[in-house]
Amino acid sequence: DGGITQSPKYLFRKEGQNVTLSCEQNLNHDAMYWYRQDPGQGLRLIYYSQIVNDFQKGDIAEGYSVSREKKESFPLTVTSAQKNPTAFYLCASSIGHRGETQYFGPGTRLLVL
Amino acid sequence: EDKVVQSPLSLVVHEGDTVTLNCSYEVTNFRSLLWYKQEKKAPTFLFMLTSSGIEKKSGRLSSILDKKELSSILNITATQTGDSAIYLCAVEAYNNNDMRFGAGTRLTVKP
């Protein structure tokens, strides 16, 4: 089955710790995205990647980092510089980056201990 | 299994037409339903609905939730070419804090 997966479903972070959220897709999509969703707010774009080995900052990139070494994978690292990391993180992918439908993963909820 | 279904998958109308997009869901411990407009990269938030029967309105767009029917509609009146986009519906649940997206409705508004 083709799809987009995220892991883990829940992640706990200690103060000062970096954590990495996984996002994998087997849809052969070129573009991938990371969003953050906070209660009562819409999605906010953290980073996006239009093609392998390339990525751009979104609206709220500070405190986050990404890599795109493989087409299938777009991991997001929440660094210790992100002062308010508690949120629901969603990964998405699309065939291209010009307004095609984005397919969303199931999300990862990050909690700070 | 939780799911969100949008219909139609695509729709082509002419400027000035009124459209109604549908979203139905099967989600345990429903918390809220959100509508987004996706044009280029990031979806733009439109509405969040938590209570049944209360219409939310923003300009030519309006939306209402029917918890009994487990569905929501998004209405766009007097459509313009700038309304052309993919409209996404997402549902949040309390128990596991999941957020499930529908496949989206691609709306094309022709001049």
PDB file of C-alpha atoms in Angstrom:
ATOM      1  CA  ASP A   1       0.000   0.000   0.000  1.00  0.00           C
ATOM      2  CA  GLY A   2       1.296   3.443  -0.910  1.00  0.00           C
ATOM      3  CA  GLY A   3       1.256   6.045   1.766  1.00  0.00           C
ATOM      4  CA  ILE A   4       3.013   8.363   4.114  1.00  0.00           C
ATOM      5  CA  THR A   5       4.035   7.274   7.593  1.00  0.00           C
ATOM      6  CA  GLN A   6       5.277   9.112  10.621  1.00  0.00           C
ATOM      7  CA  SER A   7       6.907   7.794  13.735  1.00  0.00           C
ATOM      8  CA  PRO A   8       6.703   7.738  16.599  1.00  0.00           C
ATOM      9  CA  LYS A   9       3.075   8.554  17.325  1.00  0.00           C
ATOM     10  CA  TYR A  10       4.074  10.163  20.625  1.00  0.00           C
ATOM     11  CA  LEU A  11       7.472  11.550  21.554  1.00  0.00           C
ATOM     12  CA  PHE A  12       8.699  12.930  24.841  1.00  0.00           C
ATOM     13  CA  ARG A  13      11.508  15.413  24.982  1.00  0.00           C
ATOM     14  CA  LYS A  14      13.537  16.464  27.967  1.00  0.00           C
ATOM     15  CA  GLU A  15      14.686  20.034  28.366  1.00  0.00           C
ATOM     16  CA  GLY A  16      17.726  20.759  26.234  1.00  0.00           C
ATOM     17  CA  GLN A  17      17.389  17.604  24.189  1.00  0.00           C
ATOM     18  CA  ASN A  18      17.231  17.302  20.417  1.00  0.00           C
ATOM     19  CA  VAL A  19      14.655  14.868  19.063  1.00  0.00           C
ATOM     20  CA  THR A  20      14.038  13.645  15.536  1.00  0.00           C
ATOM     21  CA  LEU A  21      10.655  12.905  14.004  1.00  0.00           C
ATOM     22  CA  SER A  22      10.532  10.479  11.129  1.00  0.00           C
ATOM     23  CA  CYS A  23       8.531  10.892   7.921  1.00  0.00           C
ATOM     24  CA  GLU A  24       8.624   8.328   5.122  1.00  0.00           C
ATOM     25  CA  GLN A  25       6.617   8.099   1.912  1.00  0.00           C
ATOM     26  CA  ASN A  26       6.493   5.462  -0.810  1.00  0.00           C
ATOM     27  CA  LEU A  27       4.359   7.504  -3.184  1.00  0.00           C
ATOM     28  CA  ASN A  28       7.339   8.573  -5.294  1.00  0.00           C
ATOM     29  CA  HIS A  29       6.537  12.191  -4.480  1.00  0.00           C
ATOM     30  CA  ASP A  30       9.160  14.846  -5.069  1.00  0.00           C
ATOM     31  CA  ALA A  31       7.897  17.369  -2.537  1.00  0.00           C
ATOM     32  CA  MET A  32       7.645  16.923   1.215  1.00  0.00           C
ATOM     33  CA  TYR A  33       6.539  19.250   3.987  1.00  0.00           C
ATOM     34  CA  TRP A  34       6.567  19.599   7.750  1.00  0.00           C
ATOM     35  CA  TYR A  35       3.817  21.440   9.598  1.00  0.00           C
ATOM     36  CA  ARG A  36       3.116  22.235  13.184  1.00  0.00           C
ATOM     37  CA  GLN A  37      -0.412  22.353  14.548  1.00  0.00           C
ATOM     38  CA  ASP A  38      -1.285  23.925  17.877  1.00  0.00           C
ATOM     39  CA  PRO A  39      -4.720  23.730  19.504  1.00  0.00           C
ATOM     40  CA  GLY A  40      -7.129  26.226  18.002  1.00  0.00           C
ATOM     41  CA  GLN A  41      -4.715  27.203  15.246  1.00  0.00           C
ATOM     42  CA  GLY A  42      -4.237  26.201  11.667  1.00  0.00           C
ATOM     43  CA  LEU A  43      -1.226  24.457  10.231  1.00  0.00           C
ATOM     44  CA  ARG A  44       2.024  26.382  10.125  1.00  0.00           C
ATOM     45  CA  LEU A  45       4.758  25.436   7.688  1.00  0.00           C
ATOM     46  CA  ILE A  46       8.129  24.631   9.230  1.00  0.00           C
ATOM     47  CA  TYR A  47      10.209  23.386   6.296  1.00  0.00           C
ATOM     48  CA  TYR A  48       9.576  22.026   2.863  1.00  0.00           C
ATOM     49  CA  SER A  49      11.604  20.184   0.272  1.00  0.00           C
ATOM     50  CA  GLN A  50      10.892  20.289  -3.438  1.00  0.00           C
ATOM     51  CA  ILE A  51      13.489  17.713  -4.398  1.00  0.00           C
ATOM     52  CA  VAL A  52      16.171  15.509  -2.903  1.00  0.00           C
ATOM     53  CA  ASN A  53      19.085  17.354  -1.287  1.00  0.00           C
ATOM     54  CA  ASP A  54      17.163  20.611  -1.291  1.00  0.00           C
ATOM     55  CA  PHE A  55      14.921  22.218   1.313  1.00  0.00           C
ATOM     56  CA  GLN A  56      13.637  25.658   2.250  1.00  0.00           C
ATOM     57  CA  LYS A  57      12.500  27.317   5.446  1.00  0.00           C
ATOM     58  CA  GLY A  58       8.826  27.822   5.997  1.00  0.00           C
ATOM     59  CA  ASP A  59       7.169  30.356   8.255  1.00  0.00           C
ATOM     60  CA  ILE A  60       8.414  29.008  11.594  1.00  0.00           C
ATOM     61  CA  ALA A  61      11.747  27.282  10.888  1.00  0.00           C
ATOM     62  CA  GLU A  62      13.606  28.611  13.936  1.00  0.00           C
ATOM     63  CA  GLY A  63      14.551  25.827  16.322  1.00  0.00           C
ATOM     64  CA  TYR A  64      14.070  23.109  13.706  1.00  0.00           C
ATOM     65  CA  SER A  65      16.279  21.399  11.154  1.00  0.00           C
ATOM     66  CA  VAL A  66      15.638  18.927   8.338  1.00  0.00           C
ATOM     67  CA  SER A  67      17.490  16.820   5.813  1.00  0.00           C
ATOM     68  CA  ARG A  68      16.455  15.259   2.515  1.00  0.00           C
ATOM     69  CA  GLU A  69      19.083  12.724   1.595  1.00  0.00           C
ATOM     70  CA  LYS A  70      16.563  10.325   0.088  1.00  0.00           C
ATOM     71  CA  LYS A  71      13.406  10.963  -1.866  1.00  0.00           C
ATOM     72  CA  GLU A  72      11.386   8.811   0.535  1.00  0.00           C
ATOM     73  CA  SER A  73      12.520  10.382   3.759  1.00  0.00           C
ATOM     74  CA  PHE A  74      12.272  13.859   5.300  1.00  0.00           C
ATOM     75  CA  PRO A  75      13.168  13.739   9.010  1.00  0.00           C
ATOM     76  CA  LEU A  76      12.573  16.744  11.229  1.00  0.00           C
ATOM     77  CA  THR A  77      14.817  17.506  14.201  1.00  0.00           C
ATOM     78  CA  VAL A  78      13.394  19.633  16.975  1.00  0.00           C
ATOM     79  CA  THR A  79      16.421  21.239  18.563  1.00  0.00           C
ATOM     80  CA  SER A  80      16.905  22.588  22.059  1.00  0.00           C
ATOM     81  CA  ALA A  81      16.629  26.063  20.537  1.00  0.00           C
ATOM     82  CA  GLN A  82      12.908  25.516  19.987  1.00  0.00           C
ATOM     83  CA  LYS A  83      11.494  26.972  23.171  1.00  0.00           C
ATOM     84  CA  ASN A  84       7.931  25.793  22.764  1.00  0.00           C
ATOM     85  CA  PRO A  85       8.096  22.428  21.035  1.00  0.00           C
ATOM     86  CA  THR A  86       4.930  20.893  22.455  1.00  0.00           C
ATOM     87  CA  ALA A  87       2.648  20.484  19.442  1.00  0.00           C
ATOM     88  CA  PHE A  88       1.264  18.075  16.883  1.00  0.00           C
ATOM     89  CA  TYR A  89       3.614  17.668  13.920  1.00  0.00           C
ATOM     90  CA  LEU A  90       2.320  16.693  10.518  1.00  0.00           C
ATOM     91  CA  CYS A  91       4.312  15.599   7.517  1.00  0.00           C
ATOM     92  CA  ALA A  92       2.914  15.758   4.002  1.00  0.00           C
ATOM     93  CA  SER A  93       4.040  14.981   0.486  1.00  0.00           C
ATOM     94  CA  SER A  94       2.929  15.898  -3.007  1.00  0.00           C
ATOM     95  CA  ILE A  95       3.884  14.941  -6.546  1.00  0.00           C
ATOM     96  CA  GLY A  96       5.244  18.406  -7.234  1.00  0.00           C
ATOM     97  CA  HIS A  97       5.330  21.717  -5.458  1.00  0.00           C
ATOM     98  CA  ARG A  98       2.975  23.773  -7.563  1.00  0.00           C
ATOM     99  CA  GLY A  99      -0.312  23.306  -5.789  1.00  0.00           C
ATOM    100  CA  GLU A 100      -0.796  19.580  -6.178  1.00  0.00           C
ATOM    101  CA  THR A 101      -2.730  17.746  -3.507  1.00  0.00           C
ATOM    102  CA  GLN A 102      -0.751  17.131  -0.372  1.00  0.00           C
ATOM    103  CA  TYR A 103      -1.104  13.794   1.353  1.00  0.00           C
ATOM    104  CA  PHE A 104      -0.731  13.914   5.093  1.00  0.00           C
ATOM    105  CA  GLY A 105       0.773  11.425   7.490  1.00  0.00           C
ATOM    106  CA  PRO A 106      -0.906  10.478  10.773  1.00  0.00           C
ATOM    107  CA  GLY A 107       1.158  12.944  12.809  1.00  0.00           C
ATOM    108  CA  THR A 108       3.476  12.871  15.809  1.00  0.00           C
ATOM    109  CA  ARG A 109       2.597  14.504  19.087  1.00  0.00           C
ATOM    110  CA  LEU A 110       5.630  15.921  20.856  1.00  0.00           C
ATOM    111  CA  LEU A 111       5.485  16.539  24.576  1.00  0.00           C
ATOM    112  CA  VAL A 112       8.081  18.137  26.793  1.00  0.00           C
ATOM    113  CA  LEU A 113       8.910  16.521  30.130  1.00  0.00           C
TER     114      LEU A 113
ATOM    115  CA  GLU B   1     -10.800   2.875  11.789  1.00  0.00           C
ATOM    116  CA  ASP B   2     -11.120   6.661  11.788  1.00  0.00           C
ATOM    117  CA  LYS B   3     -11.646   8.209   8.385  1.00  0.00           C
ATOM    118  CA  VAL B   4     -12.505  11.469   6.680  1.00  0.00           C
ATOM    119  CA  VAL B   5     -14.170  11.482   3.268  1.00  0.00           C
ATOM    120  CA  GLN B   6     -14.555  14.518   1.063  1.00  0.00           C
ATOM    121  CA  SER B   7     -16.796  14.887  -1.952  1.00  0.00           C
ATOM    122  CA  PRO B   8     -16.674  15.600  -4.747  1.00  0.00           C
ATOM    123  CA  LEU B   9     -13.008  14.928  -5.454  1.00  0.00           C
ATOM    124  CA  SER B  10     -13.023  17.599  -8.108  1.00  0.00           C
ATOM    125  CA  LEU B  11     -15.394  20.275  -9.280  1.00  0.00           C
ATOM    126  CA  VAL B  12     -15.361  22.709 -12.184  1.00  0.00           C
ATOM    127  CA  VAL B  13     -17.630  25.760 -12.103  1.00  0.00           C
ATOM    128  CA  HIS B  14     -17.870  29.174 -13.678  1.00  0.00           C
ATOM    129  CA  GLU B  15     -17.343  32.499 -11.969  1.00  0.00           C
ATOM    130  CA  GLY B  16     -20.402  33.564 -10.039  1.00  0.00           C
ATOM    131  CA  ASP B  17     -21.573  30.039  -9.302  1.00  0.00           C
ATOM    132  CA  THR B  18     -22.188  28.826  -5.765  1.00  0.00           C
ATOM    133  CA  VAL B  19     -20.481  25.622  -4.672  1.00  0.00           C
ATOM    134  CA  THR B  20     -20.945  23.270  -1.751  1.00  0.00           C
ATOM    135  CA  LEU B  21     -18.149  20.979  -0.649  1.00  0.00           C
ATOM    136  CA  ASN B  22     -18.813  18.060   1.633  1.00  0.00           C
ATOM    137  CA  CYS B  23     -16.836  16.384   4.371  1.00  0.00           C
ATOM    138  CA  SER B  24     -18.011  13.348   6.300  1.00  0.00           C
ATOM    139  CA  TYR B  25     -16.138  11.643   9.088  1.00  0.00           C
ATOM    140  CA  GLU B  26     -15.996   8.629  11.320  1.00  0.00           C
ATOM    141  CA  VAL B  27     -13.824   9.580  14.240  1.00  0.00           C
ATOM    142  CA  THR B  28     -13.887   8.361  17.801  1.00  0.00           C
ATOM    143  CA  ASN B  29     -14.161  11.142  20.377  1.00  0.00           C
ATOM    144  CA  PHE B  30     -14.577  13.956  17.898  1.00  0.00           C
ATOM    145  CA  ARG B  31     -13.041  17.236  18.964  1.00  0.00           C
ATOM    146  CA  SER B  32     -13.178  19.609  15.989  1.00  0.00           C
ATOM    147  CA  LEU B  33     -13.341  19.814  12.220  1.00  0.00           C
ATOM    148  CA  LEU B  34     -11.110  22.143  10.265  1.00  0.00           C
ATOM    149  CA  TRP B  35     -11.286  23.418   6.705  1.00  0.00           C
ATOM    150  CA  TYR B  36      -8.203  24.505   4.783  1.00  0.00           C
ATOM    151  CA  LYS B  37      -7.582  26.029   1.366  1.00  0.00           C
ATOM    152  CA  GLN B  38      -4.467  24.751  -0.344  1.00  0.00           C
ATOM    153  CA  GLU B  39      -3.114  26.690  -3.309  1.00  0.00           C
ATOM    154  CA  LYS B  40       0.632  26.390  -3.399  1.00  0.00           C
ATOM    155  CA  LYS B  41       2.652  25.174  -0.477  1.00  0.00           C
ATOM    156  CA  ALA B  42       1.008  25.468   2.884  1.00  0.00           C
ATOM    157  CA  PRO B  43      -2.731  25.042   3.382  1.00  0.00           C
ATOM    158  CA  THR B  44      -4.429  28.193   4.618  1.00  0.00           C
ATOM    159  CA  PHE B  45      -6.702  27.816   7.612  1.00  0.00           C
ATOM    160  CA  LEU B  46     -10.331  28.709   6.920  1.00  0.00           C
ATOM    161  CA  PHE B  47     -12.580  27.498   9.720  1.00  0.00           C
ATOM    162  CA  MET B  48     -12.598  25.436  12.869  1.00  0.00           C
ATOM    163  CA  LEU B  49     -15.949  23.927  13.834  1.00  0.00           C
ATOM    164  CA  THR B  50     -16.699  22.338  17.158  1.00  0.00           C
ATOM    165  CA  SER B  51     -20.410  22.893  17.726  1.00  0.00           C
ATOM    166  CA  SER B  52     -23.187  21.521  15.615  1.00  0.00           C
ATOM    167  CA  GLY B  53     -25.509  23.906  13.805  1.00  0.00           C
ATOM    168  CA  ILE B  54     -23.489  27.080  14.243  1.00  0.00           C
ATOM    169  CA  GLU B  55     -22.502  28.595  10.932  1.00  0.00           C
ATOM    170  CA  LYS B  56     -19.102  30.178  10.604  1.00  0.00           C
ATOM    171  CA  LYS B  57     -18.766  32.832   7.951  1.00  0.00           C
ATOM    172  CA  SER B  58     -15.912  34.689   6.345  1.00  0.00           C
ATOM    173  CA  GLY B  59     -16.798  36.806   3.356  1.00  0.00           C
ATOM    174  CA  ARG B  60     -18.180  34.561   0.646  1.00  0.00           C
ATOM    175  CA  LEU B  61     -17.220  31.410   2.515  1.00  0.00           C
ATOM    176  CA  SER B  62     -19.294  29.733   5.168  1.00  0.00           C
ATOM    177  CA  SER B  63     -19.276  26.398   6.889  1.00  0.00           C
ATOM    178  CA  ILE B  64     -21.451  24.436   9.236  1.00  0.00           C
ATOM    179  CA  LEU B  65     -21.079  21.228  11.205  1.00  0.00           C
ATOM    180  CA  ASP B  66     -23.728  18.566  11.668  1.00  0.00           C
ATOM    181  CA  LYS B  67     -22.630  16.238  14.458  1.00  0.00           C
ATOM    182  CA  LYS B  68     -25.713  14.087  14.077  1.00  0.00           C
ATOM    183  CA  GLU B  69     -24.885  13.397  10.430  1.00  0.00           C
ATOM    184  CA  LEU B  70     -21.125  13.403  11.132  1.00  0.00           C
ATOM    185  CA  SER B  71     -20.524  15.863   8.356  1.00  0.00           C
ATOM    186  CA  SER B  72     -19.732  19.412   7.418  1.00  0.00           C
ATOM    187  CA  ILE B  73     -20.255  21.544   4.352  1.00  0.00           C
ATOM    188  CA  LEU B  74     -18.212  24.416   3.024  1.00  0.00           C
ATOM    189  CA  ASN B  75     -20.135  26.882   0.883  1.00  0.00           C
ATOM    190  CA  ILE B  76     -18.596  29.400  -1.452  1.00  0.00           C
ATOM    191  CA  THR B  77     -20.936  31.924  -3.044  1.00  0.00           C
ATOM    192  CA  ALA B  78     -20.249  34.093  -6.092  1.00  0.00           C
ATOM    193  CA  THR B  79     -17.107  32.107  -6.859  1.00  0.00           C
ATOM    194  CA  GLN B  80     -14.081  33.827  -8.360  1.00  0.00           C
ATOM    195  CA  THR B  81     -11.095  32.410 -10.229  1.00  0.00           C
ATOM    196  CA  GLY B  82      -9.038  33.044  -7.100  1.00  0.00           C
ATOM    197  CA  ASP B  83     -11.129  30.448  -5.288  1.00  0.00           C
ATOM    198  CA  SER B  84      -9.531  27.754  -7.446  1.00  0.00           C
ATOM    199  CA  ALA B  85      -7.665  25.530  -5.018  1.00  0.00           C
ATOM    200  CA  ILE B  86      -7.764  22.244  -3.188  1.00  0.00           C
ATOM    201  CA  TYR B  87     -10.014  22.393  -0.153  1.00  0.00           C
ATOM    202  CA  LEU B  88      -8.983  20.104   2.665  1.00  0.00           C
ATOM    203  CA  CYS B  89     -11.059  18.896   5.569  1.00  0.00           C
ATOM    204  CA  ALA B  90      -9.407  17.605   8.729  1.00  0.00           C
ATOM    205  CA  VAL B  91     -10.846  16.175  11.915  1.00  0.00           C
ATOM    206  CA  GLU B  92      -9.286  16.207  15.375  1.00  0.00           C
ATOM    207  CA  ALA B  93     -10.057  13.641  18.046  1.00  0.00           C
ATOM    208  CA  TYR B  94      -9.703  13.956  21.806  1.00  0.00           C
ATOM    209  CA  ASN B  95      -8.579  10.488  22.747  1.00  0.00           C
ATOM    210  CA  ASN B  96      -5.377  10.151  20.789  1.00  0.00           C
ATOM    211  CA  ASN B  97      -5.041  13.702  19.508  1.00  0.00           C
ATOM    212  CA  ASP B  98      -5.011  12.453  15.949  1.00  0.00           C
ATOM    213  CA  MET B  99      -5.682  14.779  13.086  1.00  0.00           C
ATOM    214  CA  ARG B 100      -7.046  13.025  10.004  1.00  0.00           C
ATOM    215  CA  PHE B 101      -7.225  14.689   6.625  1.00  0.00           C
ATOM    216  CA  GLY B 102      -9.579  13.954   3.793  1.00  0.00           C
ATOM    217  CA  ALA B 103      -8.272  13.577   0.252  1.00  0.00           C
ATOM    218  CA  GLY B 104      -9.396  17.089  -0.623  1.00  0.00           C
ATOM    219  CA  THR B 105     -11.718  18.592  -3.229  1.00  0.00           C
ATOM    220  CA  ARG B 106     -10.049  20.258  -6.187  1.00  0.00           C
ATOM    221  CA  LEU B 107     -12.138  23.276  -7.170  1.00  0.00           C
ATOM    222  CA  THR B 108     -11.557  24.957 -10.509  1.00  0.00           C
ATOM    223  CA  VAL B 109     -13.374  28.208 -11.208  1.00  0.00           C
ATOM    224  CA  LYS B 110     -13.387  29.210 -14.867  1.00  0.00           C
ATOM    225  CA  PRO B 111     -13.773  32.829 -15.969  1.00  0.00           C
TER     226      PRO B 111
END
